[in-house]
Amino acid sequence: MDTPTRSLRCLIAGCGDVGTRLGLALCAGGHEVFGLRRRPAELPGELIGIAADLATGRGLDGLPGGIDLLFVTVSAGMASGEDDYRRTYVDGPRHLCEAIATRPGPGPQRVVFTSSTSVYGQTDGSLVDEESPTEPVDFRGRVMLAAERQLAAGPWPAVVLRLGGIYGPGRTWLVDAVRTGRTGVSVDGRSGWTNRIHADDAARALLHVAMLPAPAPCYVAVDEEPARRDDVVRFLAERLGVEPPAVADDPLRTRGGDRRCSSARLRASGFRFRYPSYREGYAELLGG
Ligand SMILES: NC(=O)c1ccc[n+]([C@@H]2O[C@H](COP(=O)([O-])OP(=O)(O)OC[C@H]3O[C@@H](n4cnc5c(N)ncnc54)[C@H](OP(=O)(O)O)[C@@H]3O)[C@@H](O)[C@H]2O)c1
């Protein structure tokens, strides 16, 4: 997309944590932003709320016409089963695109979708980028891949961002688990590789690819430093002043597979991380 010379009309569908950060940045840039979710009363006043349920289609007849940029940042949440996932990530965006297509105007110039690194199945610590095979190990990755393909086959140019684990203000489950001793370092000293992105950088990356003149169809969006889980836990434990237990079979340990995702393509496109690694991000969260 060319550098906008006018205010753009943007719709953020599934406007939660990352979507709201993005929406506020778009507003600050002078753009008009609609935030769609089931409970729009939770949105800040700068965003124009739309009450709709993507999964059922309820409320989608209230969409504005003339949307220039469409962001799909809807989330099914961690605890959802396969049916919820499919309704949220496949049925939801399909209902949304069908509803937008009935509005006057040519349709969005670009659709940006927040996918996940769960589309990758590598569990051997290997390096993974946009060209790596996508052979998901569970329904989460399979549904996300189906959602990516559906948008790519849709009527408008689509860009997919494959995000790693998001952390940031209010998203401190790992910090809390370390603080309370509910997780620790692996007893064999061989924890897997993990990949994450600060919520602010996730929103900034969405804005960045939305404004690129000629984006690639897909970007891996993780910070610059894949990290062994034990290293992150030790870092947090030291900051928190606790001694992490050595654990043999930690159910929190295997989240997110074991791979080193690379965001080289995103960085080569001009994106600069505000939080290049977990150290900067968690240090700020823990008070500098
Ligand atoms: N969490 C992670 O570590 C992670 C990793 C990789 C990728 N991602 C992806 O990153 C994106 C942004 O995540 P996030 O943390 O910002 O998510 P979030 O805070 O949970 O926001 C998603 C929003 O979607 C809305 N929503 C859910 N179901 C809906 C429906 N049927 N119709 C309309 N709105 C609906 C929810 O608001 P209401 O309840 O008000 O509807 C919620 O506020 C998501 O696409 C997520 O899948 C997340």
Short mmCIF file of C-alpha atoms and ligand atoms in Angstrom, two decimals:
data_model
loop_
_atom_site.label_atom_id
_atom_site.label_comp_id
_atom_site.label_asym_id
_atom_site.label_seq_id
_atom_site.Cartn_x
_atom_site.Cartn_y
_atom_site.Cartn_z
CA MET A 1 0.00 0.00 0.00
CA ASP A 2 1.32 3.49 -0.83
CA THR A 3 2.00 5.82 2.09
CA PRO A 4 -1.49 7.09 2.90
CA THR A 5 -2.09 10.73 2.05
CA ARG A 6 -5.54 10.69 3.66
CA SER A 7 -7.13 9.27 6.74
CA LEU A 8 -7.86 5.57 6.32
CA ARG A 9 -10.97 3.79 7.54
CA CYS A 10 -9.80 0.78 9.52
CA LEU A 11 -11.73 -2.12 10.98
CA ILE A 12 -10.17 -4.29 13.69
CA ALA A 13 -12.21 -7.46 14.07
CA GLY A 14 -11.72 -9.18 17.42
CA CYS A 15 -10.37 -6.01 18.99
CA GLY A 16 -8.82 -7.18 22.26
CA ASP A 17 -5.40 -6.52 23.76
CA VAL A 18 -3.27 -6.37 20.60
CA GLY A 19 -6.12 -4.98 18.50
CA THR A 20 -6.70 -2.11 20.92
CA ARG A 21 -3.00 -1.22 21.02
CA LEU A 22 -3.04 -1.20 17.22
CA GLY A 23 -6.26 0.81 17.13
CA LEU A 24 -4.86 3.51 19.40
CA ALA A 25 -1.73 3.77 17.22
CA LEU A 26 -3.89 4.11 14.11
CA CYS A 27 -6.01 6.79 15.81
CA ALA A 28 -2.83 8.65 16.80
CA GLY A 29 -1.89 8.57 13.10
CA GLY A 30 -5.14 10.32 12.24
CA HIS A 31 -7.05 7.30 10.96
CA GLU A 32 -10.65 6.33 11.65
CA VAL A 33 -10.82 3.09 13.60
CA PHE A 34 -13.70 0.72 14.23
CA GLY A 35 -13.19 -1.97 16.86
CA LEU A 36 -15.45 -4.99 16.54
CA ARG A 37 -16.03 -7.40 19.41
CA ARG A 38 -18.91 -8.89 21.38
CA ARG A 39 -18.36 -6.46 24.27
CA PRO A 40 -17.36 -3.16 22.64
CA ALA A 41 -18.06 -1.24 25.86
CA GLU A 42 -14.56 -2.37 26.93
CA LEU A 43 -12.91 -0.38 24.13
CA PRO A 44 -11.29 3.00 24.80
CA GLY A 45 -13.25 6.05 23.66
CA GLU A 46 -10.97 6.79 20.69
CA LEU A 47 -12.20 3.64 18.92
CA ILE A 48 -15.67 3.37 17.40
CA GLY A 49 -17.15 0.21 18.87
CA ILE A 50 -19.17 -2.29 16.87
CA ALA A 51 -21.02 -5.01 18.78
CA ALA A 52 -20.92 -8.18 16.71
CA ASP A 53 -20.23 -11.88 17.04
CA LEU A 54 -18.08 -13.14 14.20
CA ALA A 55 -18.83 -16.78 14.97
CA THR A 56 -22.59 -16.44 14.53
CA GLY A 57 -22.66 -13.38 12.28
CA ARG A 58 -24.85 -11.49 14.75
CA GLY A 59 -24.41 -7.71 14.33
CA LEU A 60 -22.39 -7.88 11.12
CA ASP A 61 -25.15 -6.07 9.24
CA GLY A 62 -24.04 -2.96 11.16
CA LEU A 63 -20.61 -2.76 9.51
CA PRO A 64 -19.62 0.51 7.88
CA GLY A 65 -18.87 0.65 4.16
CA GLY A 66 -15.64 1.92 2.61
CA ILE A 67 -13.19 0.02 4.82
CA ASP A 68 -9.62 0.57 3.59
CA LEU A 69 -7.76 -1.68 6.01
CA LEU A 70 -9.11 -4.79 7.69
CA PHE A 71 -7.31 -6.40 10.63
CA VAL A 72 -8.46 -9.75 11.96
CA THR A 73 -7.12 -10.13 15.50
CA VAL A 74 -9.86 -12.27 16.98
CA SER A 75 -8.85 -14.87 19.55
CA ALA A 76 -10.55 -18.02 20.79
CA GLY A 77 -8.57 -17.91 24.03
CA MET A 78 -6.32 -20.64 25.40
CA ALA A 79 -8.97 -22.90 26.89
CA SER A 80 -11.01 -23.38 23.72
CA GLY A 81 -11.66 -26.71 22.04
CA GLU A 82 -11.45 -27.49 18.34
CA ASP A 83 -15.04 -26.47 17.55
CA ASP A 84 -14.55 -23.07 19.22
CA TYR A 85 -11.32 -22.64 17.34
CA ARG A 86 -12.93 -23.36 14.00
CA ARG A 87 -15.87 -21.06 14.72
CA THR A 88 -13.53 -18.25 15.76
CA TYR A 89 -10.75 -18.45 13.19
CA VAL A 90 -12.44 -19.96 10.12
CA ASP A 91 -16.20 -19.34 10.31
CA GLY A 92 -15.76 -15.90 11.91
CA PRO A 93 -13.50 -14.36 9.24
CA ARG A 94 -15.67 -15.96 6.53
CA HIS A 95 -18.83 -14.33 7.95
CA LEU A 96 -16.93 -11.05 8.23
CA CYS A 97 -15.66 -11.08 4.63
CA GLU A 98 -19.12 -12.01 3.34
CA ALA A 99 -20.63 -9.09 5.25
CA ILE A 100 -17.97 -6.61 4.04
CA ALA A 101 -18.49 -7.75 0.46
CA THR A 102 -22.13 -6.63 0.63
CA ARG A 103 -21.12 -3.06 1.61
CA PRO A 104 -20.72 -0.31 -0.97
CA GLY A 105 -17.19 0.37 -2.25
CA PRO A 106 -14.33 -1.72 -3.59
CA GLY A 107 -13.49 -3.55 -0.34
CA PRO A 108 -10.32 -3.35 1.77
CA GLN A 109 -7.00 -2.66 0.08
CA ARG A 110 -5.42 -5.09 2.52
CA VAL A 111 -6.39 -7.66 5.14
CA VAL A 112 -3.92 -8.38 7.94
CA PHE A 113 -4.44 -11.52 10.01
CA THR A 114 -2.79 -12.53 13.28
CA SER A 115 -1.92 -16.18 12.91
CA SER A 116 0.41 -18.12 15.17
CA THR A 117 3.69 -20.03 15.11
CA SER A 118 1.55 -23.04 16.10
CA VAL A 119 1.25 -23.68 12.33
CA TYR A 120 4.76 -25.16 12.59
CA GLY A 121 5.25 -28.70 13.81
CA GLN A 122 9.03 -28.69 14.33
CA THR A 123 9.91 -29.95 17.80
CA ASP A 124 13.65 -30.55 17.34
CA GLY A 125 14.96 -27.06 18.04
CA SER A 126 15.39 -26.34 14.34
CA LEU A 127 15.35 -22.90 12.75
CA VAL A 128 11.98 -21.98 11.29
CA ASP A 129 11.02 -19.15 8.95
CA GLU A 130 8.25 -18.33 6.47
CA GLU A 131 9.53 -20.94 3.99
CA SER A 132 9.65 -23.79 6.50
CA PRO A 133 7.15 -26.65 6.22
CA THR A 134 3.91 -26.16 8.12
CA GLU A 135 2.90 -29.49 9.62
CA PRO A 136 1.01 -28.61 12.79
CA VAL A 137 0.97 -31.11 15.61
CA ASP A 138 -2.45 -30.24 16.99
CA PHE A 139 -5.83 -28.80 16.06
CA ARG A 140 -4.77 -25.27 17.01
CA GLY A 141 -2.13 -25.16 14.32
CA ARG A 142 -4.32 -26.98 11.80
CA VAL A 143 -7.21 -24.55 12.25
CA MET A 144 -4.87 -21.54 12.10
CA LEU A 145 -3.41 -22.83 8.84
CA ALA A 146 -6.92 -23.30 7.42
CA ALA A 147 -7.72 -19.72 8.47
CA GLU A 148 -4.58 -18.40 6.75
CA ARG A 149 -5.42 -20.26 3.55
CA GLN A 150 -9.01 -19.09 3.56
CA LEU A 151 -7.95 -15.42 3.76
CA ALA A 152 -5.21 -15.90 1.14
CA ALA A 153 -7.84 -17.32 -1.23
CA GLY A 154 -10.22 -14.43 -0.48
CA PRO A 155 -11.04 -11.43 -2.63
CA TRP A 156 -8.60 -8.93 -1.04
CA PRO A 157 -4.79 -8.94 -0.69
CA ALA A 158 -3.94 -10.62 2.60
CA VAL A 159 -0.90 -10.51 4.86
CA VAL A 160 -0.44 -13.06 7.61
CA LEU A 161 1.60 -12.42 10.75
CA ARG A 162 2.60 -15.60 12.59
CA LEU A 163 2.98 -14.41 16.17
CA GLY A 164 4.90 -16.18 18.91
CA GLY A 165 3.68 -16.24 22.51
CA ILE A 166 2.44 -12.77 23.44
CA TYR A 167 3.46 -11.27 26.78
CA GLY A 168 3.19 -7.79 28.22
CA PRO A 169 1.19 -5.82 30.76
CA GLY A 170 -1.57 -8.03 32.13
CA ARG A 171 -0.08 -11.09 30.39
CA THR A 172 2.28 -12.31 33.06
CA TRP A 173 1.34 -15.97 33.50
CA LEU A 174 4.96 -17.08 33.28
CA VAL A 175 6.13 -14.42 35.76
CA ASP A 176 3.35 -15.46 38.13
CA ALA A 177 4.20 -19.16 37.74
CA VAL A 178 7.86 -18.50 38.54
CA ARG A 179 7.00 -16.22 41.46
CA THR A 180 4.79 -18.87 43.05
CA GLY A 181 7.06 -21.82 42.27
CA ARG A 182 4.46 -23.41 39.97
CA THR A 183 7.12 -23.78 37.32
CA GLY A 184 10.87 -24.15 37.38
CA VAL A 185 13.90 -25.24 35.39
CA SER A 186 14.11 -28.67 33.80
CA VAL A 187 15.79 -31.28 35.92
CA ASP A 188 17.88 -32.51 32.97
CA GLY A 189 18.93 -28.96 31.99
CA ARG A 190 17.59 -29.51 28.48
CA SER A 191 14.56 -27.27 28.08
CA GLY A 192 13.25 -26.48 24.61
CA TRP A 193 13.41 -23.28 22.60
CA THR A 194 10.61 -20.77 23.00
CA ASN A 195 9.57 -17.73 20.93
CA ARG A 196 7.70 -14.68 22.11
CA ILE A 197 6.73 -11.15 21.26
CA HIS A 198 5.76 -8.23 23.46
CA ALA A 199 2.13 -7.13 22.89
CA ASP A 200 3.31 -3.62 21.92
CA ASP A 201 5.64 -5.02 19.28
CA ALA A 202 2.84 -7.28 17.99
CA ALA A 203 0.64 -4.20 17.47
CA ARG A 204 3.54 -2.24 15.96
CA ALA A 205 4.30 -5.10 13.56
CA LEU A 206 0.66 -5.18 12.43
CA LEU A 207 0.77 -1.46 11.71
CA HIS A 208 4.12 -1.83 9.95
CA VAL A 209 3.00 -4.54 7.51
CA ALA A 210 -0.31 -2.76 6.92
CA MET A 211 1.57 0.29 5.64
CA LEU A 212 4.31 -1.47 3.62
CA PRO A 213 4.09 -0.65 -0.10
CA ALA A 214 4.53 -4.28 -1.19
CA PRO A 215 4.42 -6.71 1.73
CA ALA A 216 5.16 -10.41 1.53
CA PRO A 217 2.14 -12.66 2.07
CA CYS A 218 3.50 -13.90 5.38
CA TYR A 219 5.82 -12.79 8.20
CA VAL A 220 6.99 -14.61 11.30
CA ALA A 221 6.55 -12.14 14.15
CA VAL A 222 8.69 -13.11 17.13
CA ASP A 223 11.39 -11.08 18.84
CA GLU A 224 15.02 -11.33 17.77
CA GLU A 225 16.06 -13.96 20.25
CA PRO A 226 14.55 -17.42 20.53
CA ALA A 227 15.28 -18.42 24.11
CA ARG A 228 15.63 -21.66 25.99
CA ARG A 229 12.79 -21.82 28.45
CA ASP A 230 15.14 -22.51 31.36
CA ASP A 231 17.05 -19.30 30.57
CA VAL A 232 13.85 -17.25 30.69
CA VAL A 233 12.78 -18.89 33.94
CA ARG A 234 16.22 -18.28 35.52
CA PHE A 235 16.14 -14.64 34.39
CA LEU A 236 12.71 -14.12 35.93
CA ALA A 237 13.62 -16.00 39.11
CA GLU A 238 16.71 -13.86 39.62
CA ARG A 239 14.70 -10.68 39.13
CA LEU A 240 12.00 -11.91 41.48
CA GLY A 241 14.52 -13.09 44.07
CA VAL A 242 13.24 -16.68 44.14
CA GLU A 243 14.99 -20.00 43.63
CA PRO A 244 13.29 -21.90 40.77
CA PRO A 245 12.61 -25.55 41.58
CA ALA A 246 14.06 -28.21 39.27
CA VAL A 247 11.10 -30.03 37.77
CA ALA A 248 11.02 -33.28 35.83
CA ASP A 249 7.61 -33.15 34.26
CA ASP A 250 6.29 -29.61 34.07
CA PRO A 251 3.04 -29.33 32.10
CA LEU A 252 3.72 -25.60 31.56
CA ARG A 253 7.05 -26.45 29.99
CA THR A 254 5.99 -27.81 26.61
CA ARG A 255 3.76 -24.94 25.50
CA GLY A 256 4.70 -23.74 22.03
CA GLY A 257 6.84 -26.65 20.81
CA ASP A 258 10.62 -26.61 20.55
CA ARG A 259 11.84 -24.51 17.61
CA ARG A 260 13.75 -21.33 16.90
CA CYS A 261 11.55 -19.01 14.86
CA SER A 262 13.21 -16.27 12.84
CA SER A 263 11.75 -12.82 12.21
CA ALA A 264 14.55 -11.91 9.78
CA ARG A 265 12.05 -11.19 7.00
CA LEU A 266 10.07 -8.78 9.17
CA ARG A 267 13.25 -6.99 10.23
CA ALA A 268 14.53 -6.85 6.62
CA SER A 269 11.28 -5.07 5.72
CA GLY A 270 12.30 -2.25 8.09
CA PHE A 271 10.63 -3.29 11.34
CA ARG A 272 12.55 -2.52 14.54
CA PHE A 273 11.63 -4.26 17.77
CA ARG A 274 11.12 -2.11 20.84
CA TYR A 275 11.69 -5.27 22.90
CA PRO A 276 14.30 -7.30 20.96
CA SER A 277 14.36 -10.07 23.57
CA TYR A 278 12.56 -11.29 26.69
CA ARG A 279 15.13 -9.46 28.81
CA GLU A 280 14.05 -5.94 27.77
CA GLY A 281 10.36 -6.85 27.85
CA TYR A 282 10.29 -8.63 31.20
CA ALA A 283 12.70 -6.13 32.79
CA GLU A 284 10.21 -3.36 32.04
CA LEU A 285 7.28 -5.46 33.27
CA LEU A 286 9.11 -6.14 36.50
CA GLY A 287 9.87 -2.50 37.02
CA GLY A 288 13.14 -1.81 35.16
N1 LIG B 1 -1.93 -15.31 23.06
C1 LIG B 1 -0.86 -15.59 22.36
O1 LIG B 1 0.23 -15.81 22.91
C2 LIG B 1 -0.95 -15.62 20.85
C3 LIG B 1 0.05 -16.24 20.12
C4 LIG B 1 -0.02 -16.22 18.75
C5 LIG B 1 -1.08 -15.58 18.10
N2 LIG B 1 -2.08 -14.99 18.84
C6 LIG B 1 -3.16 -14.30 18.13
O2 LIG B 1 -2.95 -12.92 18.29
C7 LIG B 1 -4.19 -12.23 18.11
C8 LIG B 1 -4.36 -11.16 19.17
O3 LIG B 1 -4.41 -11.76 20.43
P1 LIG B 1 -4.88 -10.96 21.72
O4 LIG B 1 -4.08 -11.46 22.82
O5 LIG B 1 -4.95 -9.52 21.43
O6 LIG B 1 -6.36 -11.53 21.90
P2 LIG B 1 -7.47 -11.02 22.93
O7 LIG B 1 -6.95 -9.96 23.84
O8 LIG B 1 -8.11 -12.22 23.52
O9 LIG B 1 -8.49 -10.29 21.93
C9 LIG B 1 -9.29 -10.98 21.05
C10 LIG B 1 -10.66 -10.35 21.10
O10 LIG B 1 -11.50 -11.09 20.23
C11 LIG B 1 -12.83 -10.88 20.69
N3 LIG B 1 -13.62 -12.01 20.24
C12 LIG B 1 -13.49 -13.31 20.59
N4 LIG B 1 -14.42 -14.04 19.98
C13 LIG B 1 -15.16 -13.18 19.22
C14 LIG B 1 -16.26 -13.33 18.37
N5 LIG B 1 -16.84 -14.53 18.18
N6 LIG B 1 -16.77 -12.24 17.73
C15 LIG B 1 -16.20 -11.03 17.93
N7 LIG B 1 -15.15 -10.82 18.73
C16 LIG B 1 -14.63 -11.88 19.37
C17 LIG B 1 -12.75 -10.80 22.21
O11 LIG B 1 -13.60 -9.76 22.71
P3 LIG B 1 -15.12 -10.09 23.17
O12 LIG B 1 -15.02 -11.18 24.18
O13 LIG B 1 -15.63 -8.77 23.67
O14 LIG B 1 -15.81 -10.54 21.92
C18 LIG B 1 -11.30 -10.40 22.47
O15 LIG B 1 -11.20 -9.15 23.08
C19 LIG B 1 -5.27 -13.30 18.11
O16 LIG B 1 -5.65 -13.55 16.76
C20 LIG B 1 -4.56 -14.53 18.66
O17 LIG B 1 -5.12 -15.71 18.17
C21 LIG B 1 -2.03 -14.99 20.20
#
